[in-house]
Tab-separated table of C-alpha atoms in Angstrom:
chain	number	residue	atom	x	y	z
A	277	UNK	CA	96.983	114.256	84.630
A	278	UNK	CA	95.637	111.228	85.931
A	279	UNK	CA	95.632	109.021	82.759
A	280	UNK	CA	97.426	106.678	80.979
A	281	UNK	CA	100.827	108.451	79.298
A	282	UNK	CA	100.911	109.799	76.026
A	283	UNK	CA	104.212	108.357	75.682
A	284	UNK	CA	106.444	106.634	77.995
A	285	UNK	CA	110.084	105.264	78.748
A	286	UNK	CA	111.027	102.372	81.196
A	287	UNK	CA	114.764	101.205	81.530
A	288	UNK	CA	115.498	102.303	78.578
A	289	UNK	CA	118.596	101.468	77.420
A	290	UNK	CA	120.616	102.630	73.573
A	291	UNK	CA	124.613	101.852	73.516
A	292	UNK	CA	126.577	102.613	70.548
A	293	UNK	CA	129.724	100.440	70.676
A	294	UNK	CA	131.395	101.698	74.091
A	295	UNK	CA	129.143	104.690	73.801
A	296	UNK	CA	125.873	104.962	76.980
A	297	UNK	CA	123.891	107.414	75.089
A	298	UNK	CA	121.271	106.324	77.424
A	299	UNK	CA	121.112	104.754	80.568
A	300	UNK	CA	118.226	103.412	81.148
A	301	UNK	CA	116.315	106.226	81.450
A	302	UNK	CA	112.571	105.937	82.322
A	303	UNK	CA	110.152	108.948	80.827
A	304	UNK	CA	105.965	109.495	80.997
A	305	UNK	CA	104.550	112.572	79.106
A	306	UNK	CA	101.218	113.273	80.454
A	307	UNK	CA	97.910	113.730	77.341
A	308	UNK	CA	97.868	117.464	76.487
A	309	UNK	CA	101.980	118.123	78.358
A	310	UNK	CA	104.365	119.810	76.433
A	311	UNK	CA	107.581	118.196	77.537
A	312	UNK	CA	110.650	119.887	77.497
A	313	UNK	CA	114.529	117.729	78.061
A	314	UNK	CA	117.246	120.334	78.021
A	315	UNK	CA	121.060	119.106	78.147
A	316	UNK	CA	123.874	119.730	75.884
A	317	UNK	CA	125.169	118.242	72.490
A	318	UNK	CA	126.023	114.425	73.482
A	319	UNK	CA	123.478	114.306	76.162
A	320	UNK	CA	121.114	111.733	74.691
A	321	UNK	CA	118.596	113.825	73.363
A	322	UNK	CA	118.274	113.047	69.861
A	323	UNK	CA	118.645	109.725	71.004
A	324	UNK	CA	116.626	110.126	73.706
A	325	UNK	CA	113.556	111.082	70.650
A	326	UNK	CA	114.307	108.970	68.060
A	327	UNK	CA	113.894	106.380	70.197
A	328	UNK	CA	110.405	107.638	70.889
A	329	UNK	CA	109.304	106.693	67.782
A	330	UNK	CA	111.289	103.828	67.706
A	331	UNK	CA	113.443	105.769	64.688
A	332	UNK	CA	116.351	104.319	67.129
A	333	UNK	CA	115.474	101.021	68.244
A	334	UNK	CA	116.942	100.607	72.295
A	335	UNK	CA	118.971	98.123	73.232
A	336	UNK	CA	116.129	97.607	76.220
A	337	UNK	CA	112.856	98.862	77.793
A	338	UNK	CA	110.428	99.537	76.550
A	339	UNK	CA	108.480	102.875	74.523
A	340	UNK	CA	104.495	102.695	74.442
A	341	UNK	CA	103.084	105.886	72.487
A	342	UNK	CA	99.602	106.011	72.623
A	343	UNK	CA	98.879	103.276	73.991
A	344	UNK	CA	101.159	101.266	71.368
A	345	UNK	CA	104.257	98.867	72.917
A	346	UNK	CA	106.007	100.131	70.241
A	347	UNK	CA	108.974	97.576	71.446
A	348	UNK	CA	106.826	95.153	71.294
A	349	UNK	CA	105.899	95.562	66.843
A	350	UNK	CA	108.034	95.245	64.166
A	351	UNK	CA	106.403	95.495	60.340
A	352	UNK	CA	103.296	97.327	59.395
A	353	UNK	CA	102.196	96.848	62.380
A	354	UNK	CA	104.639	98.937	64.000
A	355	UNK	CA	104.342	100.841	60.987
A	356	UNK	CA	100.464	101.728	61.747
A	357	UNK	CA	101.109	102.830	65.940
A	358	UNK	CA	104.231	105.200	64.316
A	359	UNK	CA	101.376	106.509	62.587
A	360	UNK	CA	100.227	108.579	65.644
A	361	UNK	CA	103.566	110.856	66.306
A	362	UNK	CA	104.669	113.152	64.260
A	363	UNK	CA	108.520	114.771	63.617
A	364	UNK	CA	109.321	118.528	63.015
A	365	UNK	CA	112.782	118.965	61.896
A	366	UNK	CA	115.712	121.841	62.902
A	367	UNK	CA	116.798	122.234	59.101
A	368	UNK	CA	112.154	122.001	58.249
A	369	UNK	CA	112.588	118.283	55.825
A	370	UNK	CA	110.817	119.801	52.645
A	371	UNK	CA	110.915	118.791	49.426
A	372	UNK	CA	111.270	121.903	47.733
A	373	UNK	CA	110.098	121.176	43.480
A	374	UNK	CA	106.993	120.975	45.826
A	375	UNK	CA	104.754	124.083	47.085
A	376	UNK	CA	103.435	124.470	49.774
A	377	UNK	CA	100.075	122.682	49.669
A	378	UNK	CA	101.956	120.333	48.227
A	379	UNK	CA	104.628	118.827	50.760
A	380	UNK	CA	101.787	119.337	53.608
A	381	UNK	CA	99.713	116.933	50.908
A	382	UNK	CA	102.632	114.216	50.766
A	383	UNK	CA	102.087	111.581	53.945
A	384	UNK	CA	98.382	111.923	52.398
A	385	UNK	CA	99.235	111.133	49.611
A	386	UNK	CA	101.629	108.257	51.263
A	387	UNK	CA	98.530	107.165	53.134
A	388	UNK	CA	96.193	106.955	49.640
A	389	UNK	CA	94.075	109.504	50.695
A	390	UNK	CA	91.938	110.962	47.922
A	391	UNK	CA	93.248	113.869	46.153
A	392	UNK	CA	90.254	115.678	47.492
A	393	UNK	CA	90.445	115.421	50.384
A	394	UNK	CA	94.026	115.706	50.561
A	395	UNK	CA	94.112	118.882	49.074
A	396	UNK	CA	91.377	120.170	51.630
A	397	UNK	CA	93.190	118.464	54.518
A	398	UNK	CA	96.326	120.844	53.209
A	399	UNK	CA	94.682	124.017	52.945
A	400	UNK	CA	93.243	123.899	56.164
A	401	UNK	CA	96.625	123.196	57.617
A	402	UNK	CA	98.149	125.984	55.872
A	403	UNK	CA	95.472	128.278	57.878
A	404	UNK	CA	95.225	127.162	60.853
A	405	UNK	CA	99.447	127.934	61.301
A	406	UNK	CA	98.769	131.299	59.022
A	407	UNK	CA	100.118	130.330	55.759
A	408	UNK	CA	96.653	130.040	54.153
A	409	UNK	CA	98.319	132.457	51.258
A	410	UNK	CA	101.432	130.426	50.184
A	411	UNK	CA	98.896	127.637	49.220
A	412	UNK	CA	101.611	127.846	45.729
A	413	UNK	CA	104.426	129.141	47.145
A	414	UNK	CA	107.407	126.653	47.226
A	415	UNK	CA	110.016	126.274	50.625
A	416	UNK	CA	112.421	128.154	48.731
A	417	UNK	CA	110.271	131.545	48.441
A	418	UNK	CA	109.450	131.142	52.114
A	419	UNK	CA	111.588	133.127	54.969
A	420	UNK	CA	112.830	130.229	58.048
A	421	UNK	CA	110.420	130.927	60.482
A	422	UNK	CA	107.812	130.101	57.381
A	423	UNK	CA	109.388	126.854	56.177
A	424	UNK	CA	108.784	125.496	60.222
A	425	UNK	CA	105.292	126.735	59.810
A	426	UNK	CA	105.062	124.501	56.618
A	427	UNK	CA	106.758	121.820	58.463
A	428	UNK	CA	104.720	121.678	61.638
A	429	UNK	CA	101.526	122.054	58.895
A	430	UNK	CA	102.756	118.649	57.275
A	431	UNK	CA	103.797	116.987	60.764
A	432	UNK	CA	99.970	116.965	61.193
A	433	UNK	CA	98.500	115.660	58.380
A	434	UNK	CA	97.846	112.535	59.593
A	435	UNK	CA	96.573	113.827	62.674
A	436	UNK	CA	99.047	112.681	65.050
A	437	UNK	CA	98.292	112.578	68.691
A	438	UNK	CA	102.094	113.218	69.571
A	439	UNK	CA	104.956	115.600	68.300
A	440	UNK	CA	108.517	115.754	68.803
A	441	UNK	CA	110.587	118.151	67.496
A	442	UNK	CA	113.845	117.312	67.340
A	443	UNK	CA	115.287	121.484	67.728
A	444	UNK	CA	113.324	122.688	65.754
A	445	UNK	CA	113.765	126.142	66.554
A	446	UNK	CA	117.458	126.381	66.673
A	447	UNK	CA	118.149	127.788	63.266
A	448	UNK	CA	115.796	130.578	64.061
A	449	UNK	CA	115.941	133.763	65.076
A	450	UNK	CA	114.590	135.075	68.270
A	451	UNK	CA	111.906	136.980	66.915
A	452	UNK	CA	110.724	133.981	64.728
A	453	UNK	CA	111.930	131.317	67.402
A	454	UNK	CA	109.414	133.307	69.291
A	455	UNK	CA	106.496	133.148	66.405
A	456	UNK	CA	106.899	128.783	66.503
A	457	UNK	CA	107.009	128.218	70.298
A	458	UNK	CA	103.850	130.720	70.293
A	459	UNK	CA	102.062	128.491	67.587
A	460	UNK	CA	103.096	125.214	69.684
A	461	UNK	CA	101.826	126.023	72.939
A	462	UNK	CA	98.471	127.464	71.070
A	463	UNK	CA	98.081	123.624	68.561
A	464	UNK	CA	98.632	121.727	72.620
A	465	UNK	CA	96.007	124.060	73.896
A	466	UNK	CA	93.199	123.671	70.553
A	467	UNK	CA	94.644	120.284	69.359
A	468	UNK	CA	95.373	118.560	72.678
A	469	UNK	CA	98.411	117.689	70.685
A	470	UNK	CA	101.094	115.973	72.959
A	471	UNK	CA	104.687	117.257	72.403
A	472	UNK	CA	107.382	116.394	73.368
A	473	UNK	CA	111.231	118.520	72.427
A	474	UNK	CA	114.347	118.657	72.918
A	475	UNK	CA	116.797	121.658	72.944
A	476	UNK	CA	119.755	123.167	74.028
A	477	UNK	CA	117.774	127.040	74.936
A	478	UNK	CA	116.893	127.433	77.903
A	479	UNK	CA	114.111	129.838	76.473
A	480	UNK	CA	112.104	127.139	75.076
A	481	UNK	CA	111.858	125.254	78.274
A	482	UNK	CA	110.603	127.904	80.760
A	483	UNK	CA	107.977	129.796	77.122
A	484	UNK	CA	106.414	126.451	76.788
A	485	UNK	CA	107.288	123.280	78.701
A	486	UNK	CA	104.497	122.380	81.626
A	487	UNK	CA	107.571	120.251	83.250
A	488	UNK	CA	111.379	119.366	82.045
A	489	UNK	CA	113.844	117.385	83.046
A	490	UNK	CA	117.712	118.039	82.188
A	491	UNK	CA	119.798	115.654	80.445
A	492	UNK	CA	123.147	114.336	80.803
A	493	UNK	CA	125.422	112.072	79.855
A	494	UNK	CA	122.744	109.317	78.954
A	495	UNK	CA	120.731	110.267	82.580
A	496	UNK	CA	118.442	112.600	83.642
A	497	UNK	CA	119.435	114.850	86.571
A	498	UNK	CA	116.668	115.993	87.696
A	499	UNK	CA	113.264	116.806	86.194
A	500	UNK	CA	109.651	118.067	87.301
A	501	UNK	CA	107.092	120.994	86.556
A	502	UNK	CA	109.350	124.021	85.196
A	503	UNK	CA	107.924	126.539	87.976
A	504	UNK	CA	109.564	123.925	90.685
A	505	UNK	CA	112.811	123.829	88.744
A	506	UNK	CA	113.089	127.677	88.601
A	507	UNK	CA	112.688	128.185	91.814
A	508	UNK	CA	115.058	125.538	93.653
A	509	UNK	CA	118.232	126.438	94.248
A	510	UNK	CA	119.902	123.685	93.554
A	511	UNK	CA	118.653	122.705	90.406
A	512	UNK	CA	120.706	123.037	87.117
A	513	UNK	CA	117.824	124.646	85.394
A	514	UNK	CA	116.923	127.655	87.711
A	515	UNK	CA	121.325	128.033	87.678
A	516	UNK	CA	120.757	128.680	84.056
A	517	UNK	CA	117.737	131.059	84.360
A	518	UNK	CA	118.968	132.901	87.118
A	519	UNK	CA	122.674	132.920	85.093
A	520	UNK	CA	120.892	134.050	81.890
A	521	UNK	CA	119.005	136.638	83.907
A	522	UNK	CA	121.611	138.181	85.710
A	523	UNK	CA	123.709	138.514	82.497
A	524	UNK	CA	120.883	140.337	80.552
A	525	UNK	CA	120.583	142.684	83.514
A	526	UNK	CA	123.828	142.829	83.239
A	527	UNK	CA	124.261	143.949	79.135
A	528	UNK	CA	121.182	146.032	80.165
A	529	UNK	CA	123.260	147.943	82.569
A	530	UNK	CA	125.899	149.178	80.428
A	531	UNK	CA	123.633	150.582	77.147
């Protein structure tokens, strides 16, 4: 991973009144890496993710994505650079009055891609995420896992280099969460997609992330490769994993 980072935040600070949501944060995510940020509600995770594509502009510091310094751009140039980044959300953000194929094709419609090409791309992406037979189904006719797969396929419509995941599995049950995480890992391998995700769920980090950071009060309190953090006796992430394992063992013994 010696090439330039796909995502780079340098000295990024963001305040909301008296609250410092991000406190001089530095972050480098390598091309093709899955990087996870773990933290409690209010730690600054969501602000960081929105800053990574400049939906929230920082008060200071720089944000660079796929070689473009977003903090130096405005207007059309910023919109063009931001197109290299896609985002998926906890609650899917699908249009209920459009079927699956139309939901996927919508970003391409905004990009003035011809209708036939939009439909071909939509069907290709629905097949990629295992929804080839749901092209005419509406979001209300799909399960939670299927809706998230649909949201992922829509995010990939414009062929982004970077995918940002905002608690994308928090609304799903355990089995469906595993399916979505496995899908993200496969897309990372097959498409070379760089993924930055935020979560409060330890399993998300341990299942698919190459590296991770633990965030608290707008700062990273530790960062590193996931296996190293899990093995470190002084690591917060490792401590959480050991407590979870002990609880699960205790529950298993009680059965």
